Structure formats: structure tokens, C-alpha cells
Amino acid sequence: LSGDGIEAMDGNPFEGRGASNLAGRYDLEAVRILPPIDTGSIFAPAQPNYRSHQKEHADVYGDAGTLDFNYRGLNSVVAHGEPVVIPTDATEDVVFEGELSVVIGRTARAVTARDAASYIFGYTIANDVTDRGWQTSDRTVWRAKNNDGFCPLGPWIETDFSPADAVTQVLLNGVPVVDFRTGDMIFNIPDMLARLSRYVTLKPGDILLCGTDEPTLRIVPGDRVDVSISDIGTLSNPVMAASCG
Amino acid sequence: LSGDGIEAMDGNPFEGRGASNLAGRYDLEAVRILPPIDTGSIFAPAQPNYRSHQKEHADVYGDAGTLDFNYRGLNSVVAHGEPVVIPTDATEDVVFEGELSVVIGRTARAVTARDAASYIFGYTIANDVTDRGWQTSDRTVWRAKNNDGFCPLGPWIETDFSPADAVTQVLLNGVPVVDFRTGDMIFNIPDMLARLSRYVTLKPGDILLCGTDEPTLRIVPGDRVDVSISDIGTLSNPVMAASCG
């Protein structure tokens, strides 16, 4: 990404960028943006990772304690601009959660918190859409957070980014409704990567969502959610009703 | 697989088999068997799926109710013959679980139980290794069942198989310790695929573990676990201690 345009590049970004094999620049408005990854594993904290969110859900999760993780399915990923489709049998309590997401750059096994930064390729944005009704009723988040399309991811991967200086903002139908310091996590990124990689070998392109802070507001068909993180960009997705089933 | 040998084939099995591009046959003993899949998603029931196992864990899961699912990470998969490595900080209560596993053959979205069979490519075997201590202490099974290497899978995919007629047997160090009718599931495979695919689009090569029955016995470094399912084969893995960390 360069200004308002895209410069075509060849090769695998995790193995170094090759020379461009396509002439010239593309206008950002003229291309269809795909999800930043299409294979690999996606992880997320299994408990709140910001203070207000933790307080709000303390009845379910207790205090912070040690960190556990959930998996997100690739089926749940949609790109910037693609719709979040709400199933016909979802509960009324479907909410957005705007989250910083780490993209792993090289194989990470039992890395230390001190070394963790060198395993990060870059950062992107997730909208961790959640059916709170299903999250309460089900034994796992298999559909509450992993229904098809419930994890918008993008719009791209920013390699030059520092969470400490960033702000996460969410706009619901253009109205600012969430604003928190991105770096104010209970479990910081190096500590999360150290704990996760102690048991789970991370691969290039794997994603770690970092959690969100309050409020996480309800969304309904017709809404649009914009998640902005300073220095990365804006992940924008419309909310739609399922057409059948 | 043909008798005691392997016939080399070209192409993607999910898109039809091409002609062999390698001459002749290979002796089964002479090849290194890899996991049956290396991309895709792996799902498993989030609750017991056989009667005795359900009874044993009723205090945790209550009665069967509706079916929920867990994700297994690809990092947890090892092939037939590869070691299950027990982390140094695992609890003493690490157990095997021998399980039939379904391999999806084509994209499945909201399939009916009646149509589900036509989306199945074949069947393989999983050893759903579980640290029961971590399963109890943690919010999710992220390391209890998804520690690196905790999901041996294989030895191959059998396309001609009927669960109704099969028996699952587990041998611990050569001694038969588990023997149950593979088809005696609480939630049968068509019903599981219908429920899962209502929310999660399944892709060719995705895997659904089907659960196990009692007993699920402890394993320690030095053990060997053989999971046999009639008409598929035997998944055999040694258990080892981690050499460090």
C-alpha cells in the first residue's frame, strides 16, 4: 500500500518480497481487497483482555488469572467490505468487538516474551463479531464467534506499527461509539505469544486477536461497523440478514 | 493403498485421482507416512459422544442436550508412527482417546442429515490425546487437546467404510484395553454434519472427530498407543517425554 494506491508485488511476503511482476500502480478503489490470510490458524484470548471489558464480564470469567485461548475458524473470516451475515436463528444479542490482531512472521515455538517481537510480521484489525446469546448457551464459541463471516479481518497488514501509541475506535453507522488505548491490554502481546507458543507452534501467517474493550454494542442487519486503529487503517463491514435458512 | 503396498498417484484426491506419475509400487514399510491432511480445519464434539463416556463425565457436561463443537489446531496433528511428546509441565493425567474421524470431500454448507453422506470423502483415525488436568483448569482445551502433537491422525483415509459395522479397539503397549462399537454414537455422523454445517461451511479436507468411549487411560513416556478401527487400519504412536522446556 502506497498512499492511495497499491503497488503489485510478487512472491510470499513471509519469505521476503520479490520484484513486482505487474506494471504500475492500482487505485485502491479499483481493487477487491481479500482477507489478509487464507490459510493458517487464528487464536484469540478466551477471556477479556482490557480492564473495562474484564469488569463487565467478571461474573463469567472471574479475575484475569492465567491466560487461555480460543481458536477462530477460517470459515469465519471475511475481508474488508464484505458483509457480516446474521443467521436467521441468531439471538438478538449479536455484538461487534474491534480488536488489534498480530500476524506471525516466522515459526515460533516456545519463544520468550523478550524475543517475541522478532516473530511478528505485522498487524491487522479484526471485528470479533459475537452472538452473546450463543456464547452463554453453548459449551464453546464454535458458532457464537465462528459462524461463517463472524470474523472480518483486514483491511491489510501494517508492518510498521506500535500498539503502545495506538488508539482503537469503532464507529457504528458512522457514529463514534468506542475509543480505547490499543496498548492497554491486561496480557500484553509478548506475554501472550510466549504463553501460546509454549504449547502451540505458530506458523507464518497465523493470527492472534488481542481482545477488545467496552462497550461492545449490538448490531443488526442494515448497520455498518468501522473499526479503526491509528497507523493501520479502517476495517469496514456492512451487517446483513441471511436470505434464507 | 493396495495390499501391503502403495501405488503412487498424481493430483488432488478431492478433485478426482489422476494417473500415476511414478512407476510401480512402493512397499508400505519403505515409505514415510505423513498426516492425511496438512491444511484445513479440524472439529470435534465438545461433549462425550458415547454412552459410557457421557456417564463418566456427566458431572462436567450434564446430559447430552444439543451438540457443540471444539476446534483442533493443525499444530496438534502428527502422523502415524510419529511420537506424542508430553510437555514437561503437563499434569499426570494425560490420556488417550481413540476416535473415528470423518474427512470432508466437498464444500458443505447447511447440508441436511439425509444428504450428509454425499459430502464425506472417507474416514481416518484420531488419537485425541488429552491432558485432563489442563482440561479442568483451563477455560478452553487450547493446550489440553491442542498441545503440539496431541492429535495423531491416520494412518490413511479409507473411502470404503461403514461406521455401523465397525469396532474401535485401543491397545496400550500391546494390551487390548478399549473395545467399543464405532457406530454407537449419541450424535450420529449425519446429524453432526448437519448441525456443524448450518453455521460453519466445511471445506474438502476438513476433519470431524467423532468422540470416544470409555475407558480413556493414562499414558506416560515410553508407552505405545495403537488405535484400530476395523476396515480402516491401525494408528500407532509412541509416547515420549519432551527433551527440554
Short mmCIF file of C-alpha atoms in Angstrom, two decimals:
data_model
loop_
_atom_site.label_atom_id
_atom_site.label_comp_id
_atom_site.label_asym_id
_atom_site.label_seq_id
_atom_site.Cartn_x
_atom_site.Cartn_y
_atom_site.Cartn_z
CA LEU A 1 0.00 0.00 0.00
CA SER A 2 1.47 3.33 -1.03
CA GLY A 3 -0.57 6.46 -0.49
CA ASP A 4 -3.95 5.91 -2.20
CA GLY A 5 -2.60 3.16 -4.40
CA ILE A 6 -1.36 -0.40 -4.42
CA GLU A 7 1.94 -1.49 -5.93
CA ALA A 8 1.75 -5.04 -7.21
CA MET A 9 4.33 -7.38 -5.77
CA ASP A 10 5.34 -10.94 -6.44
CA GLY A 11 6.26 -13.71 -4.05
CA ASN A 12 5.42 -14.69 -0.49
CA PRO A 13 5.59 -11.76 1.95
CA PHE A 14 6.73 -14.11 4.71
CA GLU A 15 9.76 -15.13 2.63
CA GLY A 16 10.77 -11.66 1.51
CA ARG A 17 9.13 -9.59 -1.19
CA GLY A 18 10.03 -10.27 -4.79
CA ALA A 19 10.11 -7.74 -7.58
CA SER A 20 6.78 -6.56 -8.95
CA ASN A 21 5.52 -8.70 -11.80
CA LEU A 22 2.74 -6.29 -12.69
CA ALA A 23 3.44 -2.91 -14.20
CA GLY A 24 2.44 0.27 -12.43
CA ARG A 25 0.09 1.10 -9.62
CA TYR A 26 -3.51 0.18 -8.93
CA ASP A 27 -6.01 2.57 -7.48
CA LEU A 28 -7.13 1.34 -4.07
CA GLU A 29 -10.77 1.92 -5.02
CA ALA A 30 -10.37 -0.23 -8.13
CA VAL A 31 -9.25 -3.44 -6.47
CA ARG A 32 -11.15 -6.01 -4.49
CA ILE A 33 -9.48 -6.46 -1.11
CA LEU A 34 -9.24 -10.06 0.06
CA PRO A 35 -8.66 -11.26 3.64
CA PRO A 36 -5.02 -10.79 4.70
CA ILE A 37 -4.65 -14.58 5.22
CA ASP A 38 -6.36 -17.61 3.69
CA THR A 39 -4.64 -20.48 5.48
CA GLY A 40 -3.24 -20.87 8.93
CA SER A 41 -4.64 -20.73 12.43
CA ILE A 42 -6.33 -17.89 14.26
CA PHE A 43 -6.13 -17.55 18.03
CA ALA A 44 -7.80 -15.20 20.49
CA PRO A 45 -7.77 -14.72 24.26
CA ALA A 46 -10.51 -16.83 25.87
CA GLN A 47 -11.14 -14.09 28.41
CA PRO A 48 -11.33 -10.27 28.41
CA ASN A 49 -8.01 -8.55 27.76
CA TYR A 50 -8.92 -4.95 28.66
CA ARG A 51 -9.94 -3.65 32.09
CA SER A 52 -13.46 -2.38 31.42
CA HIS A 53 -14.32 -5.47 29.37
CA GLN A 54 -12.94 -7.65 32.15
CA LYS A 55 -15.05 -5.82 34.74
CA GLU A 56 -18.17 -6.14 32.59
CA HIS A 57 -17.75 -9.92 32.26
CA ALA A 58 -16.25 -10.72 35.67
CA ASP A 59 -19.31 -12.82 36.56
CA VAL A 60 -18.44 -15.23 33.74
CA TYR A 61 -14.65 -15.13 33.72
CA GLY A 62 -13.66 -14.23 37.28
CA ASP A 63 -10.44 -12.28 37.62
CA ALA A 64 -7.78 -12.39 34.95
CA GLY A 65 -5.69 -15.30 36.29
CA THR A 66 -3.64 -17.11 33.67
CA LEU A 67 -4.37 -16.65 30.00
CA ASP A 68 -6.19 -19.23 27.89
CA PHE A 69 -7.00 -19.11 24.18
CA ASN A 70 -9.72 -19.93 21.70
CA TYR A 71 -9.40 -20.91 18.06
CA ARG A 72 -11.18 -19.00 15.31
CA GLY A 73 -12.14 -20.91 12.16
CA LEU A 74 -11.03 -19.71 8.72
CA ASN A 75 -14.70 -20.02 7.73
CA SER A 76 -15.40 -17.06 10.00
CA VAL A 77 -13.04 -14.73 8.09
CA VAL A 78 -14.36 -12.17 5.62
CA ALA A 79 -12.47 -9.30 4.03
CA HIS A 80 -12.80 -5.56 4.44
CA GLY A 81 -16.03 -4.52 2.78
CA GLU A 82 -17.66 -7.95 2.80
CA PRO A 83 -20.91 -8.34 4.74
CA VAL A 84 -21.35 -9.87 8.17
CA VAL A 85 -24.38 -12.08 7.59
CA ILE A 86 -26.52 -12.69 10.69
CA PRO A 87 -28.13 -16.16 10.66
CA THR A 88 -31.90 -16.27 10.89
CA ASP A 89 -31.75 -18.18 14.19
CA ALA A 90 -29.17 -15.94 15.88
CA THR A 91 -30.19 -14.38 19.18
CA GLU A 92 -30.93 -10.65 19.39
CA ASP A 93 -27.64 -10.09 21.20
CA VAL A 94 -25.07 -10.04 18.38
CA VAL A 95 -22.30 -7.51 19.10
CA PHE A 96 -19.16 -6.11 17.47
CA GLU A 97 -15.71 -6.24 19.07
CA GLY A 98 -12.96 -4.16 17.45
CA GLU A 99 -9.56 -5.77 18.00
CA LEU A 100 -5.93 -5.35 17.12
CA SER A 101 -4.58 -8.57 15.55
CA VAL A 102 -1.00 -9.79 15.34
CA VAL A 103 0.26 -11.56 12.19
CA ILE A 104 3.06 -14.07 12.84
CA GLY A 105 6.07 -13.80 10.51
CA ARG A 106 8.12 -16.90 11.25
CA THR A 107 7.75 -20.21 13.01
CA ALA A 108 7.53 -19.59 16.74
CA ARG A 109 7.97 -22.36 19.27
CA ALA A 110 8.43 -21.59 22.99
CA VAL A 111 9.62 -18.05 22.34
CA THR A 112 10.37 -15.78 25.28
CA ALA A 113 8.44 -12.56 25.82
CA ARG A 114 11.73 -10.73 25.27
CA ASP A 115 12.19 -12.30 21.82
CA ALA A 116 8.51 -12.30 20.81
CA ALA A 117 8.62 -9.08 18.78
CA SER A 118 11.00 -10.62 16.25
CA TYR A 119 8.36 -13.24 15.34
CA ILE A 120 5.75 -10.63 14.43
CA PHE A 121 5.31 -9.83 10.73
CA GLY A 122 2.77 -7.07 11.23
CA TYR A 123 -0.63 -6.08 12.49
CA THR A 124 -4.16 -6.04 11.13
CA ILE A 125 -7.65 -5.39 12.51
CA ALA A 126 -10.42 -7.83 13.43
CA ASN A 127 -14.08 -7.35 14.18
CA ASP A 128 -14.67 -10.26 16.54
CA VAL A 129 -18.44 -10.49 16.00
CA THR A 130 -20.09 -12.43 18.81
CA ASP A 131 -23.57 -13.80 19.45
CA ARG A 132 -23.66 -13.30 23.24
CA GLY A 133 -26.74 -15.50 23.47
CA TRP A 134 -24.94 -18.44 21.88
CA GLN A 135 -21.81 -17.65 23.86
CA THR A 136 -23.87 -18.16 27.02
CA SER A 137 -25.93 -21.14 25.89
CA ASP A 138 -23.19 -23.19 24.17
CA ARG A 139 -20.26 -25.13 25.64
CA THR A 140 -17.81 -23.39 23.30
CA VAL A 141 -17.76 -20.36 20.99
CA TRP A 142 -17.95 -22.65 17.90
CA ARG A 143 -20.89 -20.67 16.47
CA ALA A 144 -21.05 -17.65 18.83
CA LYS A 145 -17.77 -16.38 17.35
CA ASN A 146 -17.16 -18.80 14.46
CA ASN A 147 -20.34 -18.60 12.45
CA ASP A 148 -19.44 -18.03 8.79
CA GLY A 149 -18.33 -14.43 8.37
CA PHE A 150 -18.21 -13.52 12.07
CA CYS A 151 -14.53 -12.51 11.89
CA PRO A 152 -13.95 -9.63 9.44
CA LEU A 153 -10.18 -9.23 9.10
CA GLY A 154 -8.16 -6.51 7.39
CA PRO A 155 -8.09 -4.27 5.50
CA TRP A 156 -4.36 -5.12 5.17
CA ILE A 157 -1.29 -5.94 7.23
CA GLU A 158 0.68 -2.97 8.57
CA THR A 159 4.33 -3.84 9.24
CA ASP A 160 5.29 -0.50 10.82
CA PHE A 161 3.17 -0.22 13.93
CA SER A 162 3.50 0.18 17.69
CA PRO A 163 0.50 -0.86 19.85
CA ALA A 164 1.66 1.42 22.69
CA ASP A 165 0.93 4.59 20.71
CA ALA A 166 -2.31 3.48 19.04
CA VAL A 167 -5.98 4.11 19.65
CA THR A 168 -8.80 1.75 18.68
CA GLN A 169 -12.05 3.41 17.61
CA VAL A 170 -15.29 1.84 16.49
CA LEU A 171 -17.95 3.68 14.51
CA LEU A 172 -21.47 2.26 14.36
CA ASN A 173 -23.29 3.69 11.36
CA GLY A 174 -20.75 6.49 11.26
CA VAL A 175 -21.17 7.43 14.92
CA PRO A 176 -18.11 7.03 17.19
CA VAL A 177 -19.12 4.63 19.98
CA VAL A 178 -15.85 3.05 21.18
CA ASP A 179 -12.47 4.64 21.86
CA PHE A 180 -9.71 2.98 23.86
CA ARG A 181 -5.94 2.87 24.02
CA THR A 182 -4.89 -0.16 21.97
CA GLY A 183 -1.88 -0.88 24.15
CA ASP A 184 -3.77 -1.03 27.48
CA MET A 185 -4.03 -4.82 27.45
CA ILE A 186 -4.16 -6.95 30.61
CA PHE A 187 -1.93 -9.51 28.87
CA ASN A 188 0.48 -7.74 26.53
CA ILE A 189 1.40 -9.17 23.14
CA PRO A 190 4.87 -10.53 24.06
CA ASP A 191 3.43 -12.33 27.09
CA MET A 192 0.57 -13.78 25.01
CA LEU A 193 2.95 -15.05 22.32
CA ALA A 194 5.24 -16.57 24.93
CA ARG A 195 2.41 -18.44 26.62
CA LEU A 196 0.71 -19.55 23.40
CA SER A 197 3.92 -20.72 21.71
CA ARG A 198 4.95 -22.73 24.74
CA TYR A 199 2.29 -25.29 23.76
CA VAL A 200 1.30 -24.35 20.20
CA THR A 201 3.88 -23.89 17.44
CA LEU A 202 2.90 -20.76 15.50
CA LYS A 203 3.44 -20.58 11.74
CA PRO A 204 3.94 -17.63 9.36
CA GLY A 205 0.52 -16.14 8.66
CA ASP A 206 -1.05 -17.32 11.90
CA ILE A 207 -3.12 -14.63 13.61
CA LEU A 208 -3.56 -13.67 17.25
CA LEU A 209 -6.52 -11.44 18.08
CA CYS A 210 -5.79 -9.26 21.11
CA GLY A 211 -9.23 -8.67 22.64
CA THR A 212 -11.39 -5.57 22.91
CA ASP A 213 -12.60 -3.07 25.47
CA GLU A 214 -16.12 -1.88 26.30
CA PRO A 215 -18.64 -1.06 25.06
CA THR A 216 -19.41 -3.94 22.69
CA LEU A 217 -22.72 -2.87 21.20
CA ARG A 218 -25.44 -4.77 19.40
CA ILE A 219 -25.55 -4.84 15.63
CA VAL A 220 -28.50 -5.62 13.37
CA PRO A 221 -28.96 -6.02 9.61
CA GLY A 222 -28.55 -2.66 7.92
CA ASP A 223 -25.79 -1.50 10.27
CA ARG A 224 -22.24 -0.70 9.25
CA VAL A 225 -19.28 -1.20 11.59
CA ASP A 226 -15.97 0.62 11.08
CA VAL A 227 -13.07 -0.45 13.27
CA SER A 228 -10.14 1.98 13.05
CA ILE A 229 -6.74 1.58 14.64
CA SER A 230 -4.41 4.53 14.25
CA ASP A 231 -1.49 3.86 11.88
CA ILE A 232 -3.16 0.71 10.48
CA GLY A 233 -6.41 1.83 8.86
CA THR A 234 -10.13 1.09 8.96
CA LEU A 235 -11.88 -2.26 8.67
CA SER A 236 -15.40 -1.55 7.45
CA ASN A 237 -18.19 -4.11 7.06
CA PRO A 238 -21.93 -3.91 6.50
CA VAL A 239 -24.26 -6.15 8.51
CA MET A 240 -26.86 -8.13 6.55
CA ALA A 241 -29.63 -10.59 7.27
CA ALA A 242 -29.32 -14.14 5.93
CA SER A 243 -31.55 -14.52 2.90
CA CYS A 244 -32.70 -18.00 3.94
CA GLY A 245 -32.22 -20.85 6.38
CA LEU B 1 -3.08 -48.41 -0.56
CA SER B 2 -3.21 -51.79 -2.22
CA GLY B 3 -2.47 -54.87 -0.16
CA ASP B 4 0.92 -54.33 1.50
CA GLY B 5 1.94 -51.66 -0.97
CA ILE B 6 1.26 -48.15 -2.11
CA GLU B 7 0.53 -47.16 -5.69
CA ALA B 8 1.72 -43.64 -6.44
CA MET B 9 -0.96 -41.31 -7.73
CA ASP B 10 -0.96 -37.79 -9.07
CA GLY B 11 -3.39 -34.96 -8.47
CA ASN B 12 -5.71 -33.84 -5.70
CA PRO B 13 -7.81 -36.70 -4.29
CA PHE B 14 -10.68 -34.27 -3.64
CA GLU B 15 -10.78 -33.37 -7.33
CA GLY B 16 -10.54 -36.89 -8.70
CA ARG B 17 -7.44 -39.04 -8.95
CA GLY B 18 -5.08 -38.51 -11.85
CA ALA B 19 -2.93 -41.17 -13.46
CA SER B 20 0.15 -42.29 -11.57
CA ASN B 21 3.20 -40.21 -12.30
CA LEU B 22 5.56 -42.60 -10.55
CA ALA B 23 6.29 -46.04 -11.89
CA GLY B 24 5.45 -49.13 -9.93
CA ARG B 25 4.56 -49.81 -6.36
CA TYR B 26 6.15 -48.82 -3.07
CA ASP B 27 6.46 -51.13 -0.13
CA LEU B 28 4.40 -49.76 2.78
CA GLU B 29 7.32 -50.30 5.14
CA ALA B 30 9.63 -48.25 2.89
CA VAL B 31 7.65 -45.00 2.87
CA ARG B 32 7.24 -42.33 5.49
CA ILE B 33 3.55 -41.81 6.16
CA LEU B 34 2.52 -38.17 6.55
CA PRO B 35 -0.67 -36.87 8.18
CA PRO B 36 -3.71 -37.36 5.91
CA ILE B 37 -4.28 -33.58 5.80
CA ASP B 38 -1.97 -30.58 6.14
CA THR B 39 -4.38 -27.67 5.75
CA GLY B 40 -7.99 -27.18 6.67
CA SER B 41 -9.95 -27.19 9.88
CA ILE B 42 -10.47 -29.94 12.42
CA PHE B 43 -13.62 -30.15 14.52
CA ALA B 44 -14.63 -32.40 17.41
CA PRO B 45 -17.69 -32.75 19.64
CA ALA B 46 -17.30 -30.54 22.73
CA GLN B 47 -19.00 -33.18 24.84
CA PRO B 48 -18.95 -37.00 25.13
CA ASN B 49 -20.44 -38.82 22.13
CA TYR B 50 -20.67 -42.36 23.52
CA ARG B 51 -22.84 -43.55 26.42
CA SER B 52 -20.21 -44.78 28.89
CA HIS B 53 -18.00 -41.74 28.26
CA GLN B 54 -21.03 -39.49 28.75
CA LYS B 55 -21.87 -41.21 32.05
CA GLU B 56 -18.27 -40.90 33.25
CA HIS B 57 -18.22 -37.15 32.59
CA ALA B 58 -21.85 -36.26 33.39
CA ASP B 59 -20.70 -34.08 36.30
CA VAL B 60 -18.95 -31.78 33.85
CA TYR B 61 -21.19 -31.94 30.79
CA GLY B 62 -24.64 -32.76 32.15
CA ASP B 63 -26.84 -34.74 29.82
CA ALA B 64 -26.29 -34.77 26.10
CA GLY B 65 -28.54 -31.83 25.14
CA THR B 66 -27.64 -30.15 21.87
CA LEU B 67 -24.28 -30.71 20.28
CA ASP B 68 -21.46 -28.16 20.41
CA PHE B 69 -18.00 -28.38 18.84
CA ASN B 70 -14.38 -27.60 19.52
CA TYR B 71 -11.63 -26.74 17.05
CA ARG B 72 -8.40 -28.72 16.91
CA GLY B 73 -5.27 -26.90 15.73
CA LEU B 74 -3.19 -28.23 12.84
CA ASN B 75 -0.20 -27.87 15.17
CA SER B 76 -1.65 -30.76 17.19
CA VAL B 77 -1.57 -33.18 14.24
CA VAL B 78 1.16 -35.79 13.90
CA ALA B 79 1.26 -38.74 11.52
CA HIS B 80 1.06 -42.46 12.15
CA GLY B 81 4.33 -43.51 13.78
CA GLU B 82 5.32 -40.06 15.00
CA PRO B 83 5.73 -39.54 18.76
CA VAL B 84 3.25 -37.90 21.09
CA VAL B 85 5.58 -35.66 23.12
CA ILE B 86 4.38 -34.92 26.66
CA PRO B 87 5.41 -31.42 27.82
CA THR B 88 7.48 -31.24 30.98
CA ASP B 89 4.77 -29.25 32.77
CA ALA B 90 1.84 -31.46 31.78
CA THR B 91 -0.23 -32.90 34.61
CA GLU B 92 -0.02 -36.59 35.47
CA ASP B 93 -3.43 -37.14 33.91
CA VAL B 94 -2.71 -37.34 30.17
CA VAL B 95 -4.98 -39.88 28.46
CA PHE B 96 -5.56 -41.38 25.01
CA GLU B 97 -8.91 -41.26 23.20
CA GLY B 98 -9.29 -43.46 20.11
CA GLU B 99 -11.72 -41.87 17.64
CA LEU B 100 -13.20 -42.37 14.21
CA SER B 101 -12.70 -39.24 12.09
CA VAL B 102 -14.65 -38.08 9.07
CA VAL B 103 -12.85 -36.44 6.11
CA ILE B 104 -14.99 -33.96 4.18
CA GLY B 105 -14.95 -34.36 0.39
CA ARG B 106 -16.69 -31.27 -0.93
CA THR B 107 -17.83 -27.89 0.31
CA ALA B 108 -20.72 -28.39 2.73
CA ARG B 109 -22.96 -25.53 3.80
CA ALA B 110 -26.22 -26.19 5.66
CA VAL B 111 -26.47 -29.78 4.46
CA THR B 112 -29.31 -31.96 5.68
CA ALA B 113 -28.64 -35.13 7.65
CA ARG B 114 -30.20 -37.04 4.75
CA ASP B 115 -27.68 -35.59 2.28
CA ALA B 116 -24.67 -35.55 4.60
CA ALA B 117 -23.15 -38.85 3.41
CA SER B 118 -22.54 -37.43 -0.05
CA TYR B 119 -20.19 -34.80 1.44
CA ILE B 120 -17.95 -37.40 3.07
CA PHE B 121 -14.73 -38.30 1.23
CA GLY B 122 -13.65 -41.01 3.66
CA TYR B 123 -12.63 -41.89 7.18
CA THR B 124 -9.45 -41.93 9.20
CA ILE B 125 -8.46 -42.45 12.84
CA ALA B 126 -7.52 -39.94 15.54
CA ASN B 127 -5.94 -40.34 18.94
CA ASP B 128 -7.44 -37.35 20.73
CA VAL B 129 -4.75 -37.07 23.42
CA THR B 130 -5.99 -35.01 26.38
CA ASP B 131 -4.40 -33.58 29.49
CA ARG B 132 -7.38 -33.95 31.83
CA GLY B 133 -5.70 -31.68 34.38
CA TRP B 134 -5.45 -28.83 31.89
CA GLN B 135 -8.93 -29.63 30.59
CA THR B 136 -10.23 -28.97 34.12
CA SER B 137 -8.05 -25.98 34.99
CA ASP B 138 -8.26 -24.04 31.70
CA ARG B 139 -11.16 -22.10 30.15
CA THR B 140 -10.78 -23.96 26.85
CA VAL B 141 -8.99 -27.06 25.53
CA TRP B 142 -6.38 -24.88 23.78
CA ARG B 143 -3.50 -26.85 25.33
CA ALA B 144 -5.33 -29.78 26.96
CA LYS B 145 -6.14 -31.15 23.50
CA ASN B 146 -4.14 -28.85 21.19
CA ASN B 147 -0.65 -29.04 22.57
CA ASP B 148 1.75 -29.74 19.68
CA GLY B 149 1.37 -33.39 18.67
CA PHE B 150 -1.70 -34.16 20.79
CA CYS B 151 -3.75 -35.25 17.76
CA PRO B 152 -2.18 -38.21 15.94
CA LEU B 153 -4.17 -38.70 12.73
CA GLY B 154 -4.05 -41.50 10.18
CA PRO B 155 -2.61 -43.81 9.06
CA TRP B 156 -4.54 -43.04 5.86
CA ILE B 157 -8.04 -42.20 4.59
CA GLU B 158 -10.34 -45.16 3.90
CA THR B 159 -13.03 -44.33 1.35
CA ASP B 160 -14.94 -47.63 1.61
CA PHE B 161 -16.16 -47.77 5.19
CA SER B 162 -19.38 -48.05 7.20
CA PRO B 163 -19.30 -46.91 10.85
CA ALA B 164 -22.30 -49.11 11.67
CA ASP B 165 -20.33 -52.31 11.18
CA ALA B 166 -17.04 -51.21 12.73
CA VAL B 167 -15.34 -51.76 16.08
CA THR B 168 -12.84 -49.39 17.68
CA GLN B 169 -10.08 -51.02 19.70
CA VAL B 170 -7.20 -49.43 21.60
CA LEU B 171 -4.07 -51.30 22.61
CA LEU B 172 -1.82 -49.81 25.29
CA ASN B 173 1.67 -51.31 25.00
CA GLY B 174 0.18 -54.16 23.00
CA VAL B 175 -2.54 -54.98 25.55
CA PRO B 176 -6.18 -54.55 24.44
CA VAL B 177 -7.78 -52.05 26.83
CA VAL B 178 -10.66 -50.49 24.86
CA ASP B 179 -13.24 -52.13 22.63
CA PHE B 180 -16.47 -50.42 21.52
CA ARG B 181 -18.85 -50.38 18.60
CA THR B 182 -17.78 -47.43 16.45
CA GLY B 183 -21.33 -46.70 15.32
CA ASP B 184 -22.86 -46.41 18.81
CA MET B 185 -22.63 -42.63 18.88
CA ILE B 186 -25.05 -40.39 20.81
CA PHE B 187 -24.95 -37.91 17.89
CA ASN B 188 -24.53 -39.80 14.62
CA ILE B 189 -22.34 -38.51 11.81
CA PRO B 190 -25.11 -37.16 9.53
CA ASP B 191 -26.67 -35.24 12.43
CA MET B 192 -23.28 -33.82 13.44
CA LEU B 193 -22.52 -32.67 9.88
CA ALA B 194 -25.96 -31.10 9.55
CA ARG B 195 -25.58 -29.13 12.78
CA LEU B 196 -21.96 -28.11 12.17
CA SER B 197 -22.51 -27.05 8.56
CA ARG B 198 -25.53 -24.94 9.49
CA TYR B 199 -23.12 -22.37 10.93
CA VAL B 200 -19.68 -23.42 9.63
CA THR B 201 -19.02 -24.01 5.93
CA LEU B 202 -16.93 -27.18 5.66
CA LYS B 203 -14.22 -27.50 3.00
CA PRO B 204 -12.67 -30.53 1.28
CA GLY B 205 -10.09 -31.99 3.64
CA ASP B 206 -11.73 -30.68 6.80
CA ILE B 207 -11.91 -33.27 9.57
CA LEU B 208 -14.59 -34.11 12.13
CA LEU B 209 -13.51 -36.25 15.06
CA CYS B 210 -16.41 -38.35 16.36
CA GLY B 211 -15.60 -38.84 20.06
CA THR B 212 -14.57 -41.89 22.04
CA ASP B 213 -15.94 -44.30 24.62
CA GLU B 214 -14.53 -45.38 27.98
CA PRO B 215 -12.03 -46.20 29.29
CA THR B 216 -9.64 -43.39 28.40
CA LEU B 217 -6.47 -44.45 30.22
CA ARG B 218 -3.38 -42.56 31.26
CA ILE B 219 -0.29 -42.60 29.09
CA VAL B 220 3.30 -41.85 30.09
CA PRO B 221 6.58 -41.56 28.18
CA GLY B 222 7.66 -44.98 26.96
CA ASP B 223 4.10 -46.12 26.20
CA ARG B 224 2.79 -47.01 22.75
CA VAL B 225 -0.86 -46.50 21.76
CA ASP B 226 -2.45 -48.38 18.86
CA VAL B 227 -5.93 -47.27 17.81
CA SER B 228 -7.53 -49.76 15.42
CA ILE B 229 -10.83 -49.38 13.62
CA SER B 230 -11.97 -52.37 11.61
CA ASP B 231 -11.79 -51.83 7.83
CA ILE B 232 -9.62 -48.70 8.24
CA GLY B 233 -6.40 -49.81 9.92
CA THR B 234 -4.24 -49.00 12.93
CA LEU B 235 -2.91 -45.64 14.05
CA SER B 236 0.17 -46.33 16.17
CA ASN B 237 2.17 -43.73 18.08
CA PRO B 238 4.87 -43.90 20.75
CA VAL B 239 4.68 -41.57 23.76
CA MET B 240 7.82 -39.59 24.59
CA ALA B 241 8.95 -37.05 27.17
CA ALA B 242 9.91 -33.56 25.99
CA SER B 243 13.67 -33.25 25.97
CA CYS B 244 13.58 -29.74 27.42
CA GLY B 245 11.35 -26.81 28.43
#
